[in-house]
Amino acid sequence: MKATSYTREDLVDLLRRHGIAPTHQRLEIAHVLFSRCEHLAADRVLALANERFAETSKATVYNTLNLFRDRGLIREVIVDPKRVFYDPNTEPHHHLYNVDTGELTDIAAEDLRISGMPVPPPGMVTEGVDVIVRIRAL
Amino acid sequence: MKATSYTREDLVDLLRRHGIAPTHQRLEIAHVLFSRCEHLAADRVLALANERFAETSKATVYNTLNLFRDRGLIREVIVDPKRVFYDPNTEPHHHLYNVDTGELTDIAAEDLRISGMPVPPPGMVTEGVDVIVRIRAL
DNA sequence: GGCAAAGATTGGACTTTGTCTAATTCATGG
DNA sequence: CCATGAATTAGACAAAGTCCAATCTTTGCC
């Protein structure tokens, strides 16, 4: 996975390269997402972003997560109908989901091979493939 | 996929074999689910169950879907954070999801092969593997 | 069949996650 | 340094799903 340490300038740069104006709130949220390699839900992002200084609203967190997702900076992981997780790793890879604890971990793309991928119908493209391995206590 | 025509007695039997008392509402819901081989969300099940005679409440639909899921009669498909789909086919298989239309179709298990499945940590079991291929218009 | 106990159903209040809106604040380029 | 367009915000709103206490069904038993 990517390096875990970003300076403010790195983040400004990252956002700019994706056509995103770097505001305080967006930088704070980017920092929350990229400084740790975890899968966070929106409420966690909100809490973490306001840990130092409360200056980011719920609406902005949702706006920003959707923006980052649309611009390909992060990826949504849909495993729990109760909440969406956001994954700062946009490289192709898969997920292991602990149904009991809600813990979500990565499975490297190389470790899991899929053959027989369906060809999308004409005029359609495959946007992505999600593999979720669900585990639970015996 | 399974036969699409069930008599009332077939359904009574099916529920009994899964340790479920066959009430009117449960039979109606079972009928809705098993008489068509579609992926339905709870609101669709509610609407369809009450199409002939309105006698099933929202609470009962949710109770029953959860019960059927717990007893292994149906399976949850989590592809859209907005709603859970229920799949009357509990055999291992995968899904093709049209992001634009919300249409969800099956991919037969034989057609898509996965190798390198992670071994669950000690004391844990793999509950299932979901593969979702997301497609959209070009 | 008739009856009591256990189980199922219900309306409606409630919770949670996420979206929307209209008003305010901020950043930026000239 | 100011105008303008973009970003942020509080809080109202929406949709999916859960919960509860009262009521109604089913079932096992005589």
Coordinates of C-alpha atoms (C1' of nucleotides) in Angstrom, one line a residue:
Chain A
M1 CA 0.0 0.0 0.0
K2 CA 1.0 3.6 -0.4
A3 CA 3.2 5.6 1.9
T4 CA 1.5 6.7 5.0
S5 CA 3.0 10.1 5.5
Y6 CA 2.0 13.1 3.6
T7 CA 2.9 16.7 4.1
R8 CA 0.3 19.4 3.7
E9 CA 2.0 20.3 0.3
D10 CA 1.7 16.6 -0.8
L11 CA -2.0 16.8 -0.1
V12 CA -2.5 20.1 -1.8
D13 CA -0.7 18.7 -4.8
L14 CA -2.7 15.5 -4.8
L15 CA -6.0 17.4 -4.8
R16 CA -4.9 19.8 -7.5
R17 CA -3.8 17.0 -9.7
H18 CA -7.3 15.7 -9.5
G19 CA -8.8 19.1 -10.2
I20 CA -10.0 19.7 -6.7
A21 CA -9.5 23.1 -5.0
P22 CA -7.7 22.5 -1.8
T23 CA -9.7 24.0 1.1
H24 CA -9.1 23.6 4.8
Q25 CA -11.8 21.0 5.2
R26 CA -10.8 19.0 2.1
L27 CA -7.2 18.9 3.3
E28 CA -8.3 17.8 6.7
I29 CA -10.5 15.0 5.3
A30 CA -7.7 14.0 2.8
H31 CA -5.3 13.8 5.8
V32 CA -7.8 11.6 7.7
L33 CA -8.2 9.3 4.8
F34 CA -4.6 9.0 3.6
S35 CA -2.6 9.2 6.8
R36 CA -4.0 5.9 7.9
C37 CA -4.6 2.9 5.7
E38 CA -8.0 2.0 7.0
H39 CA -11.5 1.7 5.7
L40 CA -13.5 4.4 7.3
A41 CA -17.2 5.2 7.3
A42 CA -18.5 8.7 6.9
D43 CA -19.2 9.2 10.7
R44 CA -15.7 8.1 11.5
V45 CA -14.3 10.6 9.0
L46 CA -16.4 13.3 10.5
A47 CA -15.2 12.5 14.0
L48 CA -11.6 12.3 13.0
A49 CA -11.6 15.4 10.9
N50 CA -12.9 17.4 13.9
E51 CA -10.6 15.8 16.4
R52 CA -8.1 18.7 16.5
F53 CA -10.4 21.6 15.6
A54 CA -14.0 21.3 15.0
E55 CA -14.4 23.0 11.7
T56 CA -15.9 20.5 9.3
S57 CA -19.6 19.9 9.0
K58 CA -21.5 16.7 8.2
A59 CA -22.6 18.1 4.9
T60 CA -19.0 18.8 3.9
V61 CA -17.8 15.4 4.8
Y62 CA -20.5 13.8 2.6
N63 CA -19.9 16.3 -0.2
T64 CA -16.1 15.7 0.0
L65 CA -16.3 11.9 0.2
N66 CA -18.5 11.9 -2.9
L67 CA -16.2 14.3 -4.7
F68 CA -13.1 12.3 -3.9
R69 CA -15.0 9.2 -5.0
D70 CA -16.1 10.8 -8.3
R71 CA -12.5 12.0 -9.0
G72 CA -11.0 8.6 -8.3
L73 CA -9.2 9.5 -5.2
I74 CA -10.9 7.0 -3.0
R75 CA -13.2 4.0 -3.6
E76 CA -16.5 3.0 -2.0
V77 CA -16.8 -0.4 -0.4
I78 CA -20.3 -1.7 0.0
V79 CA -20.4 -4.6 2.4
D80 CA -22.7 -3.5 5.1
P81 CA -26.1 -2.1 4.3
K82 CA -25.9 0.2 7.3
R83 CA -23.0 2.3 6.0
V84 CA -20.6 2.8 3.2
F85 CA -16.9 2.4 3.8
Y86 CA -14.3 4.5 2.0
D87 CA -11.0 3.0 0.9
P88 CA -8.0 5.2 0.2
N89 CA -6.5 2.4 -1.9
T90 CA -8.0 2.7 -5.4
E91 CA -5.7 0.0 -6.9
P92 CA -7.6 -3.2 -7.8
H93 CA -7.9 -5.4 -4.8
H94 CA -10.4 -7.3 -2.8
H95 CA -11.9 -7.4 0.7
L96 CA -12.2 -9.6 3.7
Y97 CA -15.1 -8.7 5.9
N98 CA -15.6 -9.8 9.5
V99 CA -19.3 -10.0 9.8
D100 CA -19.2 -10.1 13.6
T101 CA -16.9 -7.1 14.3
G102 CA -17.4 -5.1 11.1
E103 CA -13.7 -5.2 10.5
L104 CA -12.7 -4.8 6.9
T105 CA -9.3 -5.8 5.5
D106 CA -7.6 -5.9 2.1
I107 CA -6.9 -8.9 0.0
A108 CA -4.1 -8.1 -2.6
A109 CA -5.3 -8.4 -6.2
E110 CA -2.5 -10.9 -6.9
D111 CA -3.6 -13.3 -4.2
L112 CA -7.0 -13.9 -5.6
R113 CA -7.5 -14.8 -9.2
I114 CA -10.8 -14.6 -11.1
S115 CA -11.3 -16.3 -14.4
G116 CA -14.4 -16.2 -16.6
M117 CA -15.2 -12.6 -16.2
P118 CA -18.4 -11.8 -18.2
V119 CA -18.0 -9.6 -21.2
P120 CA -20.3 -6.6 -20.7
P121 CA -23.1 -6.2 -23.2
P122 CA -22.5 -3.8 -26.2
G123 CA -22.5 -0.2 -25.1
M124 CA -21.6 -1.1 -21.6
V125 CA -18.4 -1.2 -19.7
T126 CA -17.3 -3.0 -16.6
E127 CA -16.8 -0.4 -14.0
G128 CA -15.2 -2.8 -11.5
V129 CA -15.3 -6.1 -9.8
D130 CA -15.8 -6.4 -6.0
V131 CA -15.0 -9.6 -4.3
I132 CA -16.0 -9.8 -0.6
V133 CA -15.1 -12.7 1.5
R134 CA -17.3 -12.8 4.5
I135 CA -15.9 -14.5 7.6
R136 CA -17.3 -15.0 11.1
A137 CA -16.6 -16.7 14.4
L138 CA -17.3 -20.4 14.4
Chain B
M1 CA -32.6 -22.0 -11.3
K2 CA -35.4 -23.7 -9.4
A3 CA -38.9 -24.4 -10.7
T4 CA -41.0 -21.3 -10.7
S5 CA -44.3 -22.8 -9.8
Y6 CA -45.2 -23.7 -6.2
T7 CA -48.6 -24.7 -4.8
R8 CA -49.7 -23.4 -1.4
E9 CA -48.9 -26.9 -0.1
D10 CA -45.4 -26.8 -1.5
L11 CA -44.8 -23.5 0.3
V12 CA -46.3 -24.7 3.6
D13 CA -43.9 -27.7 3.3
L14 CA -40.9 -25.5 2.4
L15 CA -41.5 -23.3 5.5
R16 CA -42.1 -26.3 7.8
R17 CA -38.9 -28.0 6.7
H18 CA -37.1 -24.8 7.7
G19 CA -38.8 -24.7 11.1
I20 CA -41.0 -21.8 10.2
A21 CA -44.7 -21.7 11.1
P22 CA -46.6 -21.1 7.9
T23 CA -48.8 -18.0 8.5
H24 CA -50.8 -16.3 5.8
Q25 CA -48.4 -13.4 5.6
R26 CA -45.3 -15.7 5.4
L27 CA -46.9 -17.8 2.7
E28 CA -47.8 -14.7 0.7
I29 CA -44.2 -13.4 1.0
A30 CA -42.7 -16.8 0.2
H31 CA -45.0 -16.8 -2.9
V32 CA -43.8 -13.4 -3.9
L33 CA -40.2 -14.5 -3.6
F34 CA -40.3 -17.9 -5.1
S35 CA -42.8 -17.5 -7.8
R36 CA -40.5 -15.2 -9.7
C37 CA -36.7 -15.5 -10.0
E38 CA -35.9 -11.9 -9.4
H39 CA -33.9 -9.9 -6.9
L40 CA -36.4 -7.9 -4.9
A41 CA -35.9 -5.2 -2.3
A42 CA -38.1 -5.0 0.8
D43 CA -40.4 -2.3 -0.6
R44 CA -41.1 -4.4 -3.7
V45 CA -41.9 -7.4 -1.6
L46 CA -44.3 -5.3 0.5
A47 CA -46.0 -4.0 -2.6
L48 CA -46.3 -7.4 -4.3
A49 CA -47.4 -9.1 -1.2
N50 CA -50.3 -6.7 -0.9
E51 CA -51.2 -6.7 -4.5
R52 CA -54.2 -9.1 -4.2
F53 CA -55.2 -8.4 -0.7
A54 CA -53.6 -5.8 1.6
E55 CA -52.9 -7.8 4.7
T56 CA -49.2 -7.7 5.3
S57 CA -47.5 -4.8 7.1
K58 CA -44.1 -3.3 6.6
A59 CA -42.9 -4.7 10.0
T60 CA -44.0 -8.2 9.0
V61 CA -42.2 -8.0 5.7
Y62 CA -38.9 -7.0 7.4
N63 CA -39.4 -9.6 10.1
T64 CA -40.1 -12.3 7.6
L65 CA -37.2 -11.4 5.2
N66 CA -34.8 -11.5 8.1
L67 CA -36.3 -14.8 9.3
F68 CA -36.1 -16.4 5.9
R69 CA -32.5 -15.1 5.6
D70 CA -31.5 -16.5 9.0
R71 CA -33.1 -19.9 8.1
G72 CA -31.3 -20.0 4.8
L73 CA -34.3 -19.8 2.6
I74 CA -33.1 -16.6 0.9
R75 CA -29.9 -14.7 0.6
E76 CA -29.1 -11.0 1.0
V77 CA -27.3 -9.2 -1.8
I78 CA -25.6 -6.0 -0.8
V79 CA -24.7 -4.0 -3.8
D80 CA -26.5 -0.7 -3.3
P81 CA -26.1 1.2 -0.1
K82 CA -29.7 2.4 -0.5
R83 CA -31.4 -1.0 -0.2
V84 CA -30.8 -4.7 0.4
F85 CA -31.9 -7.1 -2.3
Y86 CA -33.2 -10.6 -1.5
D87 CA -32.3 -13.5 -3.7
P88 CA -34.4 -16.6 -3.6
N89 CA -31.5 -18.5 -5.1
T90 CA -29.3 -19.6 -2.2
E91 CA -27.0 -21.8 -4.3
P92 CA -23.5 -20.3 -4.7
H93 CA -23.4 -17.9 -7.6
H94 CA -22.4 -14.3 -8.4
H95 CA -24.0 -11.1 -9.5
L96 CA -23.9 -8.6 -12.3
Y97 CA -25.1 -5.2 -11.3
N98 CA -26.1 -2.4 -13.7
V99 CA -25.2 0.7 -11.8
D100 CA -27.3 2.9 -14.0
T101 CA -30.6 1.0 -13.8
G102 CA -30.2 -0.9 -10.6
E103 CA -30.8 -4.1 -12.5
L104 CA -29.2 -7.2 -10.8
T105 CA -28.7 -10.4 -12.6
D106 CA -27.1 -13.8 -11.8
I107 CA -23.7 -15.1 -12.9
A108 CA -23.7 -18.9 -12.6
A109 CA -21.0 -20.2 -10.2
E110 CA -19.5 -22.3 -12.9
D111 CA -19.0 -19.4 -15.2
L112 CA -16.7 -17.5 -12.8
R113 CA -13.8 -19.2 -11.1
I114 CA -11.9 -17.9 -8.1
S115 CA -8.6 -19.2 -7.1
G116 CA -6.5 -18.2 -4.1
M117 CA -9.3 -17.9 -1.6
P118 CA -7.9 -16.9 1.7
V119 CA -8.0 -19.4 4.6
P120 CA -9.9 -17.9 7.4
P121 CA -8.0 -17.3 10.7
P122 CA -8.3 -20.0 13.4
G123 CA -11.7 -20.0 15.0
M124 CA -13.3 -18.3 12.0
V125 CA -15.2 -19.7 9.1
T126 CA -15.8 -18.3 5.6
E127 CA -19.5 -17.5 5.5
G128 CA -19.6 -16.8 1.8
V129 CA -18.0 -15.1 -1.1
D130 CA -19.8 -12.4 -3.0
V131 CA -18.5 -11.3 -6.4
I132 CA -20.2 -8.3 -7.9
V133 CA -19.4 -7.2 -11.4
R134 CA -20.5 -3.6 -11.8
I135 CA -21.4 -2.5 -15.3
R136 CA -22.6 0.9 -16.7
A137 CA -23.4 2.6 -20.0
L138 CA -20.3 3.8 -21.8
Chain C
dG1 C1' -64.0 -29.1 18.7
dG2 C1' -62.5 -25.8 22.3
dC3 C1' -58.9 -23.4 24.9
dA4 C1' -54.9 -21.6 26.8
dA5 C1' -50.1 -20.6 25.9
dA6 C1' -46.8 -19.4 22.7
dG7 C1' -45.9 -17.1 18.8
dA8 C1' -47.0 -13.7 15.0
dT9 C1' -48.6 -9.3 13.4
dT10 C1' -49.5 -4.5 13.6
dG11 C1' -49.4 0.8 13.5
dG12 C1' -46.7 4.1 14.5
dA13 C1' -42.9 6.1 16.7
dC14 C1' -38.2 6.1 16.3
dT15 C1' -33.2 5.7 14.5
dT16 C1' -29.7 6.1 11.2
dT17 C1' -27.5 7.3 7.1
dG18 C1' -27.3 10.4 3.8
dT19 C1' -29.2 14.4 0.8
dC20 C1' -30.9 19.1 -0.1
dT21 C1' -31.4 24.0 0.3
dA22 C1' -30.8 28.7 0.9
dA23 C1' -27.9 31.6 3.2
dT24 C1' -23.2 32.7 4.4
dT25 C1' -18.3 32.6 4.0
dC26 C1' -14.1 32.0 1.5
dA27 C1' -10.5 31.9 -2.1
dT28 C1' -8.6 33.6 -6.2
dG29 C1' -7.4 36.1 -10.2
dG30 C1' -7.2 40.5 -12.1
Chain D
dC1 C1' -8.2 44.6 -2.5
dC2 C1' -12.4 43.6 -4.5
dA3 C1' -15.8 41.0 -7.2
dT4 C1' -17.3 36.6 -8.3
dG5 C1' -17.9 32.0 -8.3
dA6 C1' -17.1 28.1 -5.5
dA7 C1' -17.3 25.9 -0.9
dT8 C1' -19.4 25.4 3.5
dT9 C1' -23.0 25.3 6.8
dA10 C1' -27.1 24.4 9.9
dG11 C1' -30.9 22.3 9.9
dA12 C1' -34.8 20.4 7.5
dC13 C1' -35.8 16.5 5.1
dA14 C1' -36.0 11.6 3.0
dA15 C1' -35.8 6.6 2.9
dA16 C1' -34.7 2.2 4.8
dG17 C1' -35.1 -0.4 8.6
dT18 C1' -36.0 -1.4 13.8
dC19 C1' -38.6 -1.4 18.0
dC20 C1' -42.5 -1.7 21.0
dA21 C1' -46.7 -2.8 23.4
dA22 C1' -51.2 -4.1 22.2
dT23 C1' -53.8 -7.4 19.6
dC24 C1' -54.7 -11.4 16.9
dT25 C1' -53.4 -16.4 15.2
dT26 C1' -51.8 -20.8 15.4
dT27 C1' -51.1 -24.9 17.7
dG28 C1' -50.8 -28.6 20.8
dC29 C1' -53.5 -30.8 24.0
dC30 C1' -57.6 -32.7 26.1

